[in-house]
Amino acid sequence: MNLRRITLKNGADLDGFRKAVRWLIAEELAPQHVVFAIDDAPGLFGDEQAGDAAPVSLPKGVARLIEQVVCHHDPERYALLYQLVWRVLNGERDLLEVASDPLVHRIDLTARSVRRDLHKMHAFVRFRRLKGDNLERFAAWFEPEHFILEAAASFFIDRFRSMDWAILTPIGSMRWDRAMLIFGPPASREDAPGEDSFEEGWRGYYESVFNPARVNPTAMRAEMPKKYWRNLPETAAIPGLIQTAAQRVERMIEQEATMPAKRTPERALEAMWDQEPKSLKELNAIIAKAGPLVPGATQAVFGEGPAHAEIVFVGEQPGDQEDLQGRPFVGPAGKLLSKAMREAGIEREQAYLTNAVKHFKFEQRGHRRIHSKPTAGEVKHYRPWLMKELELVRPKLVVALGATAVLALSGKATPITRSRGRARFGAYEGYITVHPSYLLRLPDEATKREAYEAFLNDLRRIHDLAQADLDTGELPLAAE
Ligand code: URA
């Protein structure tokens, strides 16, 4: 039998491969009778034109592997996949479970390499603001190992939906204009913008969180291969930090007892405040412009409520729902807070709700985004904005919900159990209570009920304090 030649497009031609598989299976053509070629102009060289044929039903695991493996740069990828499909459809439906099978082993390694490349792209793309552009536009340069542009697109759209961005790579480019994704031709490094004003912030942040005692250059290189270093503003600090790590460890040990106010990214951030915000709107524009400190968040979540509310509630950071909706306390913890406020007589609409950290930080596990607690360095980074927010709202009472809010408001890490109740945050009368998500995490109903009652009592006192003349300490109810 003559060999049939199927030509697929350069890159990850998933649609072309699917169509070819349907046709080849309908024609009952075994892998040994088919060759796959790759070209930008399929069909021009007298190769087989795969006609329309009925869809082929494959186990989910096989379909998922195909989506990944077509992204690999191995020219044999389509031939390998077709062998897999053929065998699965011809009596070896559970072939993927035979890990020792040479074909399965090879395809598995291929898919892993693609997944790893995707992971690197998700982690190491850094957008830079385009200069001389009145519109807010961003671009990033990245060098993937495989043809992963299309496979990576949804990750960036989900997280940077409200931004106008482009990712340029040597294998193609993609642009998201807040509504539509367009794929374009390959680009070169020179097409991408160089440093922007936010780089200093990244570098400063990295230096402040860099722990010299944990320096392990081999592990660092494995996790963040050197080829990506050029694109990451924070990595400009790495060589210097590694060289001086030994001395820095010694200094850290000497200083351990008084754990110092370390260099923080605050200064870099403050330098970015080219103008003093005069309103919450101006402040929020600055926060939005700076973008997330740790990449991933969809958008900044600003404080919400009357501009001169009497009570300001400060939480930790937006959660998954808050990140998607762009509003604070709208997820499960927020719903519980609203219920308790209502029961304590505090109208949510009359209070101002905000967070210590304005962007959602999470760990991706499968499709789930799991909340990840902000570090002290991150809290410090956002602190000047929180302070400015309070200065603009000028509330009578500031409520810290949980330990992160206490750290942000007081600059000190204090356990809630020791500090719960009335407090002072600089110029502001304050109150410290638990975070509502703490109540949601309690294991059994009885403890939950008890903790909720205590939280409700705190909110009742907060309500009373907000009504009281705090200067004279007179409360309308005998709450103190
Ligand atoms: N938890 C917070 O601390 N803030 C929110 O906005 C939501 C949940």
Tab-separated table of C-alpha atoms and ligand atoms in Angstrom:
chain	number	residue	atom	x	y	z
A	1	MET	CA	0.000	0.000	0.000
A	2	ASN	CA	1.221	3.519	-0.829
A	3	LEU	CA	2.203	5.777	2.038
A	4	ARG	CA	-0.321	8.538	2.682
A	5	ARG	CA	1.200	11.904	3.435
A	6	ILE	CA	-0.664	14.274	5.717
A	7	THR	CA	0.681	17.811	6.044
A	8	LEU	CA	-0.111	19.859	9.100
A	9	LYS	CA	0.541	23.509	9.810
A	10	ASN	CA	3.620	24.713	11.612
A	11	GLY	CA	3.135	25.089	15.340
A	12	ALA	CA	0.448	23.316	17.349
A	13	ASP	CA	-2.057	22.330	14.662
A	14	LEU	CA	-4.662	20.714	16.913
A	15	ASP	CA	-7.565	21.278	14.524
A	16	GLY	CA	-5.582	19.927	11.567
A	17	PHE	CA	-4.533	16.842	13.516
A	18	ARG	CA	-8.104	16.174	14.739
A	19	LYS	CA	-9.435	16.403	11.208
A	20	ALA	CA	-6.663	14.138	9.909
A	21	VAL	CA	-7.336	11.532	12.615
A	22	ARG	CA	-11.058	11.393	11.808
A	23	TRP	CA	-10.320	10.859	8.166
A	24	LEU	CA	-7.494	8.338	8.660
A	25	ILE	CA	-9.616	6.285	11.066
A	26	ALA	CA	-12.606	6.399	8.697
A	27	GLU	CA	-10.292	5.170	5.909
A	28	GLU	CA	-8.879	2.507	8.252
A	29	LEU	CA	-5.318	3.589	7.545
A	30	ALA	CA	-2.862	2.070	10.045
A	31	PRO	CA	0.056	4.235	11.309
A	32	GLN	CA	2.622	2.368	9.216
A	33	HIS	CA	0.846	3.631	6.075
A	34	VAL	CA	0.838	7.303	7.067
A	35	VAL	CA	3.531	9.978	7.214
A	36	PHE	CA	2.984	13.330	8.806
A	37	ALA	CA	4.752	16.376	7.421
A	38	ILE	CA	4.756	19.926	8.722
A	39	ASP	CA	4.521	22.925	6.497
A	40	ASP	CA	3.016	26.381	6.484
A	41	ALA	CA	1.074	25.653	3.314
A	42	PRO	CA	-0.544	22.242	3.730
A	43	GLY	CA	-2.023	20.746	0.614
A	44	LEU	CA	0.301	22.486	-1.850
A	45	PHE	CA	2.552	19.522	-2.505
A	46	GLY	CA	0.127	16.896	-3.622
A	47	ASP	CA	-0.304	15.453	-0.151
A	48	GLU	CA	-3.476	13.893	1.074
A	49	GLN	CA	-6.346	16.297	1.772
A	50	ALA	CA	-8.113	14.936	4.814
A	51	GLY	CA	-11.811	15.014	3.982
A	52	ASP	CA	-14.629	15.440	6.492
A	53	ALA	CA	-15.330	12.376	8.604
A	54	ALA	CA	-17.266	11.503	11.738
A	55	PRO	CA	-15.736	12.424	15.117
A	56	VAL	CA	-13.709	9.753	16.872
A	57	SER	CA	-14.525	8.954	20.471
A	58	LEU	CA	-11.406	8.747	22.647
A	59	PRO	CA	-10.929	8.339	26.408
A	60	LYS	CA	-10.616	11.733	28.133
A	61	GLY	CA	-6.988	11.096	29.154
A	62	VAL	CA	-5.989	10.472	25.540
A	63	ALA	CA	-7.789	13.607	24.320
A	64	ARG	CA	-6.029	15.669	27.004
A	65	LEU	CA	-2.623	14.232	26.057
A	66	ILE	CA	-3.222	15.071	22.404
A	67	GLU	CA	-3.922	18.709	23.310
A	68	GLN	CA	-0.613	18.896	25.160
A	69	VAL	CA	1.602	16.853	22.855
A	70	VAL	CA	0.657	18.752	19.671
A	71	CYS	CA	2.354	21.777	21.313
A	72	HIS	CA	5.745	19.999	21.483
A	73	HIS	CA	8.432	20.933	18.957
A	74	ASP	CA	9.256	17.269	18.209
A	75	PRO	CA	8.538	16.765	14.456
A	76	GLU	CA	7.452	13.193	15.231
A	77	ARG	CA	4.718	14.280	17.616
A	78	TYR	CA	1.794	13.698	15.244
A	79	ALA	CA	3.054	10.262	14.176
A	80	LEU	CA	3.428	9.237	17.831
A	81	LEU	CA	-0.030	10.483	18.663
A	82	TYR	CA	-1.575	8.711	15.729
A	83	GLN	CA	0.035	5.429	16.840
A	84	LEU	CA	-1.497	6.002	20.271
A	85	VAL	CA	-4.948	6.730	18.845
A	86	TRP	CA	-4.777	3.725	16.547
A	87	ARG	CA	-3.869	1.323	19.329
A	88	VAL	CA	-6.465	2.766	21.726
A	89	LEU	CA	-9.173	2.306	19.096
A	90	ASN	CA	-7.968	-1.175	18.179
A	91	GLY	CA	-8.306	-3.144	21.373
A	92	GLU	CA	-5.996	-1.283	23.788
A	93	ARG	CA	-8.456	1.192	25.286
A	94	ASP	CA	-6.539	1.338	28.599
A	95	LEU	CA	-3.134	1.691	26.964
A	96	LEU	CA	-2.307	4.844	28.908
A	97	GLU	CA	-2.291	2.807	32.098
A	98	VAL	CA	0.634	0.721	30.794
A	99	ALA	CA	3.386	3.109	31.867
A	100	SER	CA	6.091	0.639	30.774
A	101	ASP	CA	4.925	0.695	27.151
A	102	PRO	CA	7.654	2.554	25.175
A	103	LEU	CA	5.114	4.630	23.231
A	104	VAL	CA	3.197	5.621	26.359
A	105	HIS	CA	6.458	6.445	28.123
A	106	ARG	CA	7.668	8.653	25.284
A	107	ILE	CA	4.355	10.473	24.920
A	108	ASP	CA	4.179	11.006	28.655
A	109	LEU	CA	7.653	12.619	28.678
A	110	THR	CA	6.645	14.790	25.747
A	111	ALA	CA	3.477	15.980	27.492
A	112	ARG	CA	5.386	16.668	30.694
A	113	SER	CA	7.862	18.852	28.871
A	114	VAL	CA	4.972	20.888	27.417
A	115	ARG	CA	3.295	21.236	30.819
A	116	ARG	CA	6.552	22.401	32.320
A	117	ASP	CA	6.978	24.982	29.582
A	118	LEU	CA	3.433	26.232	30.198
A	119	HIS	CA	4.130	26.472	33.891
A	120	LYS	CA	7.271	28.532	33.193
A	121	MET	CA	5.361	30.831	30.899
A	122	HIS	CA	2.620	31.383	33.492
A	123	ALA	CA	5.240	32.160	36.106
A	124	PHE	CA	7.814	34.176	34.198
A	125	VAL	CA	5.956	36.460	31.820
A	126	ARG	CA	6.417	40.047	32.999
A	127	PHE	CA	4.423	42.810	31.381
A	128	ARG	CA	6.052	46.169	30.849
A	129	ARG	CA	4.201	49.372	30.205
A	130	LEU	CA	4.618	50.671	26.664
A	131	LYS	CA	6.319	54.025	26.695
A	132	GLY	CA	4.999	57.126	24.964
A	133	ASP	CA	1.552	55.684	24.786
A	134	ASN	CA	-1.387	57.606	26.186
A	135	LEU	CA	-3.320	54.398	26.437
A	136	GLU	CA	-2.422	51.945	29.167
A	137	ARG	CA	-0.819	49.135	27.194
A	138	PHE	CA	1.579	46.427	28.205
A	139	ALA	CA	3.848	43.994	26.430
A	140	ALA	CA	5.997	41.077	27.502
A	141	TRP	CA	8.768	39.114	25.841
A	142	PHE	CA	8.985	35.370	26.407
A	143	GLU	CA	10.915	32.509	24.810
A	144	PRO	CA	8.943	29.269	25.072
A	145	GLU	CA	10.494	25.934	24.262
A	146	HIS	CA	7.369	24.594	22.575
A	147	PHE	CA	4.374	25.897	20.619
A	148	ILE	CA	2.386	26.840	23.700
A	149	LEU	CA	1.079	30.280	22.819
A	150	GLU	CA	-2.532	29.266	22.199
A	151	ALA	CA	-2.552	26.827	25.092
A	152	ALA	CA	-1.356	29.573	27.460
A	153	ALA	CA	-3.766	32.259	26.238
A	154	SER	CA	-6.685	31.569	28.584
A	155	PHE	CA	-4.447	31.789	31.657
A	156	PHE	CA	-3.395	35.335	30.765
A	157	ILE	CA	-6.872	36.416	29.692
A	158	ASP	CA	-8.334	35.188	32.986
A	159	ARG	CA	-5.765	37.037	35.036
A	160	PHE	CA	-5.243	40.184	33.011
A	161	ARG	CA	-8.706	40.526	31.521
A	162	SER	CA	-8.982	44.252	32.133
A	163	MET	CA	-5.528	45.033	30.737
A	164	ASP	CA	-4.563	45.685	27.135
A	165	TRP	CA	-1.549	43.422	26.621
A	166	ALA	CA	0.590	41.597	24.093
A	167	ILE	CA	2.946	38.671	24.556
A	168	LEU	CA	5.719	38.553	21.991
A	169	THR	CA	7.697	35.382	21.347
A	170	PRO	CA	9.983	34.035	18.611
A	171	ILE	CA	7.224	31.577	17.577
A	172	GLY	CA	4.358	34.056	17.351
A	173	SER	CA	2.628	36.803	19.261
A	174	MET	CA	-0.769	37.314	20.822
A	175	ARG	CA	-2.610	40.464	21.767
A	176	TRP	CA	-5.568	40.882	24.103
A	177	ASP	CA	-7.371	44.223	23.732
A	178	ARG	CA	-9.753	43.627	26.692
A	179	ALA	CA	-12.296	42.051	24.332
A	180	MET	CA	-10.601	39.947	21.714
A	181	LEU	CA	-7.524	37.779	21.364
A	182	ILE	CA	-5.554	38.097	18.143
A	183	PHE	CA	-2.590	35.929	17.161
A	184	GLY	CA	0.194	37.533	15.177
A	185	PRO	CA	3.559	36.721	13.610
A	186	PRO	CA	6.777	35.883	15.475
A	187	ALA	CA	8.560	38.797	17.084
A	188	SER	CA	12.058	39.587	18.213
A	189	ARG	CA	13.307	40.755	21.583
A	190	GLU	CA	13.842	44.274	20.200
A	191	ASP	CA	10.088	44.568	19.501
A	192	ALA	CA	9.377	44.307	23.227
A	193	PRO	CA	9.737	47.299	25.549
A	194	GLY	CA	12.717	47.563	27.888
A	195	GLU	CA	12.648	48.624	31.533
A	196	ASP	CA	9.708	50.546	32.884
A	197	SER	CA	9.202	52.374	36.125
A	198	PHE	CA	7.706	49.346	37.843
A	199	GLU	CA	10.862	47.271	37.449
A	200	GLU	CA	12.481	48.996	40.388
A	201	GLY	CA	9.495	47.884	42.469
A	202	TRP	CA	9.957	44.257	41.424
A	203	ARG	CA	13.676	44.336	42.116
A	204	GLY	CA	13.235	46.001	45.459
A	205	TYR	CA	10.582	43.531	46.453
A	206	TYR	CA	12.737	40.584	45.430
A	207	GLU	CA	15.703	41.905	47.374
A	208	SER	CA	13.550	42.404	50.430
A	209	VAL	CA	12.159	38.860	50.405
A	210	PHE	CA	15.436	37.200	49.354
A	211	ASN	CA	16.702	34.975	52.147
A	212	PRO	CA	20.464	34.562	51.757
A	213	ALA	CA	20.512	31.627	54.175
A	214	ARG	CA	18.462	29.638	51.705
A	215	VAL	CA	20.605	30.305	48.667
A	216	ASN	CA	20.799	27.269	46.462
A	217	PRO	CA	21.797	28.402	42.980
A	218	THR	CA	21.284	24.932	41.456
A	219	ALA	CA	17.698	24.731	42.683
A	220	MET	CA	17.106	28.331	41.649
A	221	ARG	CA	18.335	27.564	38.158
A	222	ALA	CA	16.160	24.451	37.913
A	223	GLU	CA	13.072	26.359	38.981
A	224	MET	CA	13.881	29.492	37.051
A	225	PRO	CA	16.217	28.543	34.190
A	226	LYS	CA	18.749	31.214	33.326
A	227	LYS	CA	17.213	31.861	29.916
A	228	TYR	CA	14.187	33.436	31.645
A	229	TRP	CA	16.302	35.613	33.919
A	230	ARG	CA	16.768	38.248	31.229
A	231	ASN	CA	13.028	38.920	31.117
A	232	LEU	CA	12.517	39.232	34.836
A	233	PRO	CA	13.273	42.605	36.351
A	234	GLU	CA	13.749	41.090	39.799
A	235	THR	CA	16.504	38.768	38.566
A	236	ALA	CA	18.816	41.719	37.933
A	237	ALA	CA	19.351	41.494	41.680
A	238	ILE	CA	20.218	37.776	41.741
A	239	PRO	CA	23.955	37.704	40.857
A	240	GLY	CA	24.758	40.364	43.443
A	241	LEU	CA	22.609	38.702	46.059
A	242	ILE	CA	24.260	35.314	45.501
A	243	GLN	CA	27.751	36.792	45.651
A	244	THR	CA	27.076	38.501	48.919
A	245	ALA	CA	24.913	35.732	50.411
A	246	ALA	CA	27.582	34.402	52.802
A	247	GLN	CA	28.250	37.812	54.348
A	248	ARG	CA	24.550	38.537	54.517
A	249	VAL	CA	23.870	35.306	56.404
A	250	GLU	CA	26.508	36.267	58.946
A	251	ARG	CA	24.970	39.687	59.300
A	252	MET	CA	21.499	38.179	59.653
A	253	ILE	CA	22.708	35.908	62.440
A	254	GLU	CA	24.261	38.862	64.240
A	255	GLN	CA	21.089	40.873	63.888
A	256	GLU	CA	18.627	38.076	64.635
A	257	ALA	CA	17.888	39.335	68.146
A	258	THR	CA	16.621	42.693	67.000
A	259	MET	CA	15.147	41.654	63.659
A	260	PRO	CA	15.491	44.920	61.870
A	261	ALA	CA	13.361	47.069	59.683
A	262	LYS	CA	14.754	45.653	56.468
A	263	ARG	CA	14.965	47.372	53.146
A	264	THR	CA	11.437	47.249	51.864
A	265	PRO	CA	9.929	47.930	48.495
A	266	GLU	CA	8.003	50.765	50.085
A	267	ARG	CA	10.603	53.299	49.067
A	268	ALA	CA	10.561	52.166	45.478
A	269	LEU	CA	6.833	52.333	45.570
A	270	GLU	CA	6.731	55.746	47.130
A	271	ALA	CA	9.044	56.952	44.396
A	272	MET	CA	6.328	56.004	41.976
A	273	TRP	CA	3.866	58.399	43.545
A	274	ASP	CA	4.494	61.226	41.199
A	275	GLN	CA	1.513	62.999	42.664
A	276	GLU	CA	-0.151	62.927	46.021
A	277	PRO	CA	-3.671	61.454	45.585
A	278	LYS	CA	-6.346	63.915	46.676
A	279	SER	CA	-9.267	61.532	46.477
A	280	LEU	CA	-10.017	57.819	46.705
A	281	LYS	CA	-10.466	57.856	42.963
A	282	GLU	CA	-6.948	59.183	42.418
A	283	LEU	CA	-5.540	56.738	44.950
A	284	ASN	CA	-7.278	53.812	43.274
A	285	ALA	CA	-5.932	54.887	39.895
A	286	ILE	CA	-2.400	54.696	41.330
A	287	ILE	CA	-3.030	51.241	42.794
A	288	ALA	CA	-4.496	49.999	39.509
A	289	LYS	CA	-1.560	51.384	37.583
A	290	ALA	CA	1.017	49.699	39.797
A	291	GLY	CA	-0.591	46.294	39.209
A	292	PRO	CA	-0.204	43.246	41.425
A	293	LEU	CA	3.000	42.732	43.375
A	294	VAL	CA	2.725	38.984	42.900
A	295	PRO	CA	1.457	38.216	39.395
A	296	GLY	CA	-1.833	36.409	38.953
A	297	ALA	CA	-4.626	38.677	40.172
A	298	THR	CA	-7.294	39.680	37.676
A	299	GLN	CA	-7.544	43.212	38.984
A	300	ALA	CA	-6.984	45.404	42.018
A	301	VAL	CA	-9.857	45.298	44.504
A	302	PHE	CA	-10.393	48.735	46.004
A	303	GLY	CA	-12.122	49.768	49.176
A	304	GLU	CA	-15.865	50.262	48.890
A	305	GLY	CA	-18.326	52.414	50.778
A	306	PRO	CA	-19.140	56.055	51.548
A	307	ALA	CA	-16.110	58.337	51.079
A	308	HIS	CA	-16.423	59.537	54.686
A	309	ALA	CA	-17.814	56.480	56.428
A	310	GLU	CA	-17.670	56.404	60.220
A	311	ILE	CA	-16.372	52.835	60.350
A	312	VAL	CA	-13.684	51.350	58.148
A	313	PHE	CA	-13.347	47.553	58.163
A	314	VAL	CA	-9.940	46.276	57.051
A	315	GLY	CA	-9.623	42.671	55.890
A	316	GLU	CA	-6.609	40.747	54.640
A	317	GLN	CA	-6.741	40.526	50.855
A	318	PRO	CA	-9.405	39.876	48.206
A	319	GLY	CA	-10.381	36.249	47.708
A	320	ASP	CA	-11.246	34.381	44.529
A	321	GLN	CA	-14.720	35.926	44.170
A	322	GLU	CA	-13.531	39.415	45.081
A	323	ASP	CA	-10.762	39.112	42.477
A	324	LEU	CA	-13.242	38.172	39.763
A	325	GLN	CA	-15.904	40.725	40.698
A	326	GLY	CA	-13.512	43.539	41.617
A	327	ARG	CA	-15.326	44.213	44.927
A	328	PRO	CA	-14.260	43.537	48.519
A	329	PHE	CA	-16.027	41.001	50.742
A	330	VAL	CA	-18.416	39.484	48.222
A	331	GLY	CA	-17.307	35.843	48.659
A	332	PRO	CA	-18.213	33.428	51.496
A	333	ALA	CA	-16.298	35.349	54.211
A	334	GLY	CA	-17.856	38.598	52.996
A	335	LYS	CA	-21.353	37.108	53.127
A	336	LEU	CA	-20.781	35.995	56.699
A	337	LEU	CA	-19.474	39.442	57.602
A	338	SER	CA	-22.544	41.100	56.040
A	339	LYS	CA	-24.881	38.810	57.998
A	340	ALA	CA	-23.109	39.521	61.289
A	341	MET	CA	-23.047	43.272	60.588
A	342	ARG	CA	-26.774	43.216	59.909
A	343	GLU	CA	-27.447	41.322	63.135
A	344	ALA	CA	-25.271	43.774	65.078
A	345	GLY	CA	-27.136	46.764	63.644
A	346	ILE	CA	-24.340	47.988	61.361
A	347	GLU	CA	-25.501	48.828	57.866
A	348	ARG	CA	-22.971	47.478	55.389
A	349	GLU	CA	-23.778	50.268	52.935
A	350	GLN	CA	-22.829	52.849	55.583
A	351	ALA	CA	-19.438	51.295	56.327
A	352	TYR	CA	-16.272	51.386	54.248
A	353	LEU	CA	-14.795	47.939	53.545
A	354	THR	CA	-11.252	47.483	52.365
A	355	ASN	CA	-8.238	45.204	52.554
A	356	ALA	CA	-4.632	45.418	53.707
A	357	VAL	CA	-3.492	43.945	50.381
A	358	LYS	CA	-5.350	44.961	47.240
A	359	HIS	CA	-4.659	41.974	45.004
A	360	PHE	CA	-5.592	38.311	45.313
A	361	LYS	CA	-2.634	35.975	45.818
A	362	PHE	CA	-3.211	32.310	45.236
A	363	GLU	CA	-1.777	28.949	44.387
A	364	GLN	CA	-3.214	27.242	41.337
A	365	ARG	CA	-4.288	23.658	42.064
A	366	GLY	CA	-5.940	22.204	39.005
A	367	HIS	CA	-8.798	24.550	38.218
A	368	ARG	CA	-8.915	25.907	41.774
A	369	ARG	CA	-7.191	29.038	42.979
A	370	ILE	CA	-6.299	28.482	46.597
A	371	HIS	CA	-5.866	31.571	48.776
A	372	SER	CA	-2.270	32.141	49.759
A	373	LYS	CA	-1.520	34.327	52.770
A	374	PRO	CA	0.336	37.553	52.029
A	375	THR	CA	3.850	37.807	53.463
A	376	ALA	CA	4.849	40.585	55.857
A	377	GLY	CA	6.801	42.129	52.962
A	378	GLU	CA	3.674	42.218	50.821
A	379	VAL	CA	1.624	43.770	53.604
A	380	LYS	CA	4.318	46.409	53.993
A	381	HIS	CA	4.296	47.075	50.274
A	382	TYR	CA	0.582	47.946	50.330
A	383	ARG	CA	0.675	49.775	53.662
A	384	PRO	CA	1.225	53.325	52.376
A	385	TRP	CA	-1.895	52.938	50.252
A	386	LEU	CA	-3.972	51.723	53.178
A	387	MET	CA	-2.746	54.633	55.292
A	388	LYS	CA	-3.581	57.083	52.529
A	389	GLU	CA	-7.015	55.499	52.227
A	390	LEU	CA	-7.676	56.078	55.943
A	391	GLU	CA	-6.397	59.627	55.663
A	392	LEU	CA	-8.884	60.278	52.863
A	393	VAL	CA	-11.874	58.593	54.544
A	394	ARG	CA	-11.055	59.955	58.026
A	395	PRO	CA	-13.218	57.405	59.873
A	396	LYS	CA	-14.149	57.538	63.507
A	397	LEU	CA	-13.258	53.893	64.029
A	398	VAL	CA	-10.989	51.455	62.195
A	399	VAL	CA	-11.740	47.750	62.597
A	400	ALA	CA	-8.975	45.225	61.971
A	401	LEU	CA	-10.383	41.881	60.856
A	402	GLY	CA	-7.684	39.330	61.618
A	403	ALA	CA	-3.923	39.350	62.107
A	404	THR	CA	-2.920	40.621	58.666
A	405	ALA	CA	-5.065	43.722	59.123
A	406	VAL	CA	-3.525	44.282	62.569
A	407	LEU	CA	-0.043	44.010	61.069
A	408	ALA	CA	-0.963	46.443	58.303
A	409	LEU	CA	-2.535	48.953	60.683
A	410	SER	CA	-0.081	48.785	63.563
A	411	GLY	CA	3.108	47.644	61.816
A	412	LYS	CA	3.421	44.892	64.441
A	413	ALA	CA	2.592	41.202	64.288
A	414	THR	CA	0.256	40.621	67.235
A	415	PRO	CA	-1.828	37.506	67.905
A	416	ILE	CA	-5.553	38.285	67.890
A	417	THR	CA	-6.127	36.325	71.079
A	418	ARG	CA	-3.948	38.852	72.934
A	419	SER	CA	-5.086	42.034	71.262
A	420	ARG	CA	-8.807	41.475	70.619
A	421	GLY	CA	-10.949	44.478	71.575
A	422	ARG	CA	-10.363	48.221	71.579
A	423	ALA	CA	-7.089	49.407	70.103
A	424	ARG	CA	-5.319	52.446	68.792
A	425	PHE	CA	-3.908	52.577	65.260
A	426	GLY	CA	-1.828	55.744	65.092
A	427	ALA	CA	-4.290	58.599	64.879
A	428	TYR	CA	-7.277	56.284	64.738
A	429	GLU	CA	-9.454	54.730	67.348
A	430	GLY	CA	-9.438	51.044	66.534
A	431	TYR	CA	-10.944	47.692	67.268
A	432	ILE	CA	-9.417	44.259	66.718
A	433	THR	CA	-11.448	41.157	66.033
A	434	VAL	CA	-11.131	37.900	64.136
A	435	HIS	CA	-11.370	37.562	60.382
A	436	PRO	CA	-14.712	36.074	59.270
A	437	SER	CA	-12.911	33.353	57.289
A	438	TYR	CA	-11.558	32.069	60.610
A	439	LEU	CA	-15.153	31.289	61.577
A	440	LEU	CA	-15.692	29.444	58.315
A	441	ARG	CA	-12.662	27.251	58.929
A	442	LEU	CA	-13.679	26.046	62.403
A	443	PRO	CA	-14.183	22.280	62.411
A	444	ASP	CA	-17.409	21.664	64.305
A	445	GLU	CA	-20.784	23.340	64.578
A	446	ALA	CA	-20.678	24.010	68.334
A	447	THR	CA	-17.304	25.799	68.171
A	448	LYS	CA	-18.485	27.671	65.114
A	449	ARG	CA	-21.620	28.884	66.886
A	450	GLU	CA	-19.665	29.998	69.921
A	451	ALA	CA	-17.057	31.830	67.836
A	452	TYR	CA	-19.792	33.496	65.791
A	453	GLU	CA	-21.471	34.754	68.978
A	454	ALA	CA	-18.162	36.258	70.148
A	455	PHE	CA	-17.710	37.895	66.739
A	456	LEU	CA	-21.241	39.259	66.942
A	457	ASN	CA	-20.485	40.710	70.368
A	458	ASP	CA	-17.433	42.457	68.907
A	459	LEU	CA	-19.555	43.910	66.124
A	460	ARG	CA	-22.149	45.139	68.623
A	461	ARG	CA	-19.393	46.917	70.545
A	462	ILE	CA	-18.067	48.356	67.294
A	463	HIS	CA	-21.550	49.626	66.508
A	464	ASP	CA	-21.785	51.239	69.927
A	465	LEU	CA	-18.304	52.744	69.753
A	466	ALA	CA	-19.119	54.335	66.421
A	467	GLN	CA	-22.124	56.010	68.076
A	468	ALA	CA	-20.168	57.127	71.126
A	469	ASP	CA	-18.272	60.295	71.779
A	470	LEU	CA	-14.864	58.669	71.697
A	471	ASP	CA	-13.032	61.708	73.017
A	472	THR	CA	-14.894	61.610	76.299
A	473	GLY	CA	-15.111	57.842	76.249
A	474	GLU	CA	-18.870	58.069	76.781
A	475	LEU	CA	-20.745	55.269	75.154
A	476	PRO	CA	-24.472	55.430	74.509
A	477	LEU	CA	-24.751	51.920	75.918
A	478	ALA	CA	-22.786	50.548	78.806
A	479	ALA	CA	-20.606	48.544	76.462
A	480	GLU	CA	-17.161	49.253	77.829
B	1	URA	N1	-11.281	38.201	52.811
B	1	URA	C1	-10.704	39.419	52.964
B	1	URA	O1	-9.863	39.625	53.804
B	1	URA	N2	-11.107	40.378	52.156
B	1	URA	C2	-12.024	40.215	51.223
B	1	URA	O2	-12.314	41.146	50.501
B	1	URA	C3	-12.617	38.940	51.122
B	1	URA	C4	-12.216	37.940	51.912
